[in-house]
Every structure is written in C-alpha cells, then in structure tokens.
Amino acid sequence: MSDHKHDEHAASNPTSPATGRTSPAAAADLPGDPARRTFIRGSALAGLVGAGGLIGGLGLERTAQASDHDKMPEDHVASGQLDEYYGFWSGGQSGEMRILGVPSMRELMRIPVFNPDFAIGWGITNESKRVLGKGFPAGGDAHHPHGSQTHGHYDGRYLFINDKAGTRVARIRLDVMRTDKITKIPNVQAIHGLRVQREPRTGYVFANAEFRIPTPNDGRDLDAPAKYQAMFTALNGDTMEVAWQVIVDGNLDNTDCDYAGKYAASTCYNSEGAVDLAGMMRSERDWVVVFNLARIEAAVKAGKFTRIGSSKVPVLDGRHGSPLTMYIPVPKSPHGLNASPDGKYFAANGKLSPTVTLMAWSKVDDYFAGRLKDPRGAVVAEPQLGLGPLHTAYDNRGNAYTTLFIDSQMAKWNIADAIAAYAGKKVNYLRQKLDVAYQPGHCHTSLGETRDADGKWLVSLNKFSKDRFLPTGPLHPDLDQLIDISGDKMVLVADAPVFSEPHDAIILPRRMVMDKIKRKWDRKDPFFAETVAQARKHGVVLEKDSKVVRAGRKVFVYMTSSAPKYGLSEFKVKKGDEVTVVVTNIDQVEDLTHGFCLTDYGINMEISPQETSSVTFVANQPGVYWYYCTFFCHALHLEMRGRMLVEA
Ligand code: K7E
Ligand code: CUA
C-alpha cells in the first residue's frame, strides 16, 4: 500500500495552457526594416536605462492572434505521458536549479544548489553542509546551467551552474540530481558567464568574473578603480578545483568555447574600467576576448604566473599585448556569447547595438598563427536584427535565433546569408520575427549547445509577463515561452510562468538522461559515505541497527525508517548535548521517501529509498519534542513519529 503516493494529483496538473493565446502576428513574420533599427543608440539606451517607460508601453501594443494550432497543440503531453525532453532551468536568485519537462513545460523537480531548502533539508543535513562548506551564504544567484560534454555531445555526467551573488560554481550529479560540489572562486567577485569545455570533454568549466575588484581585495582602493581587475577562471570539472585564472582588461560578461578544444571566448563590457553607469557607456566599442587554452597551459607549466594572497591558483596576465589572448573589438556593451553547433562560429550579441557580431574560429587560428594582424578581421558577419539583442541560439539547418530585449521579439536569421550580406551581396538574412511576451533575455534550442542541435524547440526566457496571467501582486512571474522551430516558421505553442528568475536553460533528450537516472540510492553512494563510515566506527550497521551511541557530550542517534515506522520511537539526551540523528530509509519501494522533522528545532530532512541522511544540532531546549515524517508515505504516515526527551 505504500507505493501509490499521490498518484491522482501527480498526473493532473499540466501547467502549460492549450495554445490559442499565442501571437505569431502576421506583420511580425515580415523581416524587420533594418533602417529603422539605426535609431538604436538613443532609444536603446533609454529603453535599458530607463526601462520603465518603454516596457510600460509595449504590452499594450500586442494584439492576441488566433493560433493556427487549433487541433492538437505541439506541446500537448497527456496525463501519464512523458515529455520528450528534460529541461534544466536556472532558478536565478532563488539559487536553485529546476527540472522541467519539454514540451509540456511542467515543472518536475527543484534541485537546491546555493539555497537552503527545508523540503529536503539542504543546508540542514550534514551531507549537504559538506557540499555547501562552512558558513555558506544564505542563498545564491544562479544564471547559467550547462551539461558536461564529450566531443561536443552531452555525456550525462554532470550539470554545472554559477552563483553570481556568492562567486561560486556548483556541480550537480545527473544520476541522482543532487548538488555534489560547490567551489568558491578566489581573487574575483561575481561569477557570471559559465560554460563547459566540449572537446575532448568537460574537462574545463569556464567561469567569468563580472565585477572588477582590487587585487588583493584587502580594504583599499575605493578611489583607484583603474587598479581593479577581473579574471577569467577555468575549473577542473572532475575535481572542481580551480586550474588557473587569467587577468583581463574590462569586465567579463558571458562566455562560450569552441568545438575543437582550443579556445574559450568572453564578452567584455566596461572596457572603460568605470565604476558608474555613465562611465561604462563612454566608449563606442568594447570587445570579445579569446583565450588560447594551449598557450595558457604552456605558460602555467613554464611557471609564468603569480599567486595572490593565500590562494594557490596560478594567475596569468592576459591583458592587451599578452600572447595568451586576442581582443576583438565589437560594438559597445555586448552581452551573450554563443558558439554555433557546426563548430565554425561564435556570436557576440549587441545589447546596445542592433547587431550580432559573428566571428569565425578559423580566423582566431589565423590570428594566433600570425596570419591575421587586425583582430577585427575575425568578424565574418554583423547582421542588424532589432533592438536589444541579448542571446542567440541555433538550429541544425544553419539558422540562428536571437532575442531582442527591447523589441520583445525573437529574430530568426540565416547564418550563410548574413555572411554573404557582410561580404557585400544583396541578400536578406532575416527570416522571421516573432513577438514574445515580454523582454526576452536568454533563448535556448533543444540540444543547441552541442553538435546534436536538433532544430525542434526554442524557448524564450522572458523577463516580464505583465498582463499574461492572473495578477500575483506587485511581483510578477517571468514568462518562459516555448516555440516550435521544426518548420519554416517559428510558432509559439506554450506559456510557462516561472518564479524569479531563470536566466538560462538547457534542453536534453529524455533517453540520455533517463539512462543515467537512479530510482533509488545506492548504499555505497559517496554522497553519504562519510556518515556511513562514522557509523561503522560506532559499530553500527545502518540498514539494521537503531540505537543511541554516547561519546561524552556527543550523542549519535541511529535509526532506520520503514513505512510507517522509525526504528526508534523515543530517545533521551541531556540539555546541551550535541546530537547527531542519522536516519536510514530501508524501504526498497520506488518513490517511498520519508522525512524527519524535529518539532521546534528547525530541522527537516528528506530520506529517499536506500538513502542515509543526518543532522547535527545542540539540544538546547529541555522537554519532550516529537519528531515526525514529512513525506506522505503510508496510510499510517501521520502515526510515523517518535519523541526526543531533552533532560534538564
Ligand atoms: Cu545569461 Cu541574464 Cu546572467 Cu543574459 S544573463 S539575460
Ligand atoms: Cu514516512 Cu511519512
């Protein structure tokens, strides 16, 4: 009777509405008039800096159009059916990662990463604290989820995500969907852009520091911002240790790398090195900086680096004139950086310029080989797309899709035609513009950051939802819109409201993820191995024994859980004892998770089938305290409880 937890509810709550509210307006199908976009400088700045006015007007101009998808919507996933794709969504300033089904856009699960979470006890259990580290911050600002790759294909080992607020990078195991390593990046502040090495494998995880700070940052230099620095960081994806850092000019925004394992590249804004808005806008051009991985590794090997403060990390100088880097001038304040899945190009998105600057990796080869003198020669196209290009995604048919933040549109354009136009040919590279609602930031295509881009789905991650949903108070959800790109035209098929605020997402085929997923914990899993080892020292067999072991003022309370009972229905400690409760779920039934909540002690944790979870606290309040199961596991779930007596 214990294997039918909430079946009725689980299957009946698809979040994506039927289509019919979409607005692939006929007019928007016509390629925009590039001439109109040359107003960009004035109006884009007004739109971005004084966002209120422009955004305020935009929603009202939209007229809902009947969708041509009247029959079965593309995104319809019936009750009980599985989605074709897994989506991994950043949870933004919630600090978590989320799992969505695509195309239903149903939220399947949340993975706490940088954020404490009472449901599963993240930040409460000893196992999670080992990952989070001592004195972890209260949360995080996660932007960019990416999946580990081998030869440019997802390999289903890990997900990685940045924390801008806490200057950290986290790794999540795909088999159990749990965060297993978090690394604080030294010498820098605010890790923003994040990507993984594709060739030969991940390998490196590349992390951009966005804010420039004094080096070392030890309480000086508020008045000398010219001395501030930002660094590009590479971590080892296997150990999550920092491999090296490169000092750059300007601050780093987004990053991507090639498909050959030779280069990574980052957009830089604020080449002025300013510390206020006006100063950051002064120059007409900023740049993309390309990192030559082989040269950086050789320089590390040759000892051509410094170390800063107590950090062991090799720090190299990659500023202008360094042989390690290439600075490609692009229109000012570029944002997204996106490598095309054919392995040939990378695009810097204009943000304040109506253009995307497309560069060729082969020209980067030429530059480092001395065949190309002017780095600007790496540019092979600079299509004008519309106002506020932020990010670009790709299909497998040579097309690119760029979000236009200010125009609230998705622009589809053809790469080959854009290159031809840049070379002087009269061709129209714009294929379509589709209204989205509203102000899109990232966009992402199914498998679009790998060689396996399949040109089926595009998601537009919109920052504003305004009038699209029942009002939820002053704070509105973001709106992630799913677009079918399998045909010649983009067709909007689903709206998914999302909590603040996913910046980016990736979409993987379900078979590759499902192949790796564990339905129960392995008793030998490293996630709780340390807890198991400690029990062994106490002569406790976690799968069998329920007992209390006292060592001075430290008390270890071991118990099993099996629906609907804990192995101990009571235990005694003394006021002031440091108590460690270790619960092992010996149930074998899939989905039969128990919880352990200790009333009035601020403790809850999840114990999934075959998992061991533990928590340590000081018993500072005398009295009887009930502990109870928080996951509805059985008809007698409410009776699954026991008492802790804290003796005065
Ligand atoms: Cu990838 Cu939002 Cu951090 Cu663009 S960022 S939107
Ligand atoms: Cu165990 Cu509810």
PDB file of C-alpha atoms and ligand atoms in Angstrom, residues 563-564 592-595 629-634 637 640, ligand 2:
ATOM      1  CA  ALA A 563       6.848   2.850   6.329  1.00  0.00           C
ATOM      2  CA  PRO A 564       5.191   3.637   8.688  1.00  0.00           C
ATOM      3  CA  LEU A 592       8.776   5.880  -0.996  1.00  0.00           C
ATOM      4  CA  THR A 593      10.527   8.815   0.613  1.00  0.00           C
ATOM      5  CA  HIS A 594      10.392   9.556   4.326  1.00  0.00           C
ATOM      6  CA  GLY A 595      11.124  12.758   6.135  1.00  0.00           C
ATOM      7  CA  CYS A 629       7.696  12.013   8.992  1.00  0.00           C
ATOM      8  CA  THR A 630       7.084  14.826   6.480  1.00  0.00           C
ATOM      9  CA  PHE A 631       6.640  12.845   3.267  1.00  0.00           C
ATOM     10  CA  PHE A 632       3.215  11.230   2.993  1.00  0.00           C
ATOM     11  CA  CYS A 633       4.461   7.669   2.799  1.00  0.00           C
ATOM     12  CA  HIS A 634       1.685   5.412   4.027  1.00  0.00           C
ATOM     13  CA  HIS A 637       2.032   8.297   7.803  1.00  0.00           C
ATOM     14  CA  MET A 640       5.023   7.759  11.872  1.00  0.00           C
TER      15      MET A 640
HETATM   16 CU1  CUA B   2       7.284   8.039   6.465  1.00  0.00          CU
HETATM   17 CU2  CUA B   2       5.549   9.526   6.080  1.00  0.00          CU
END
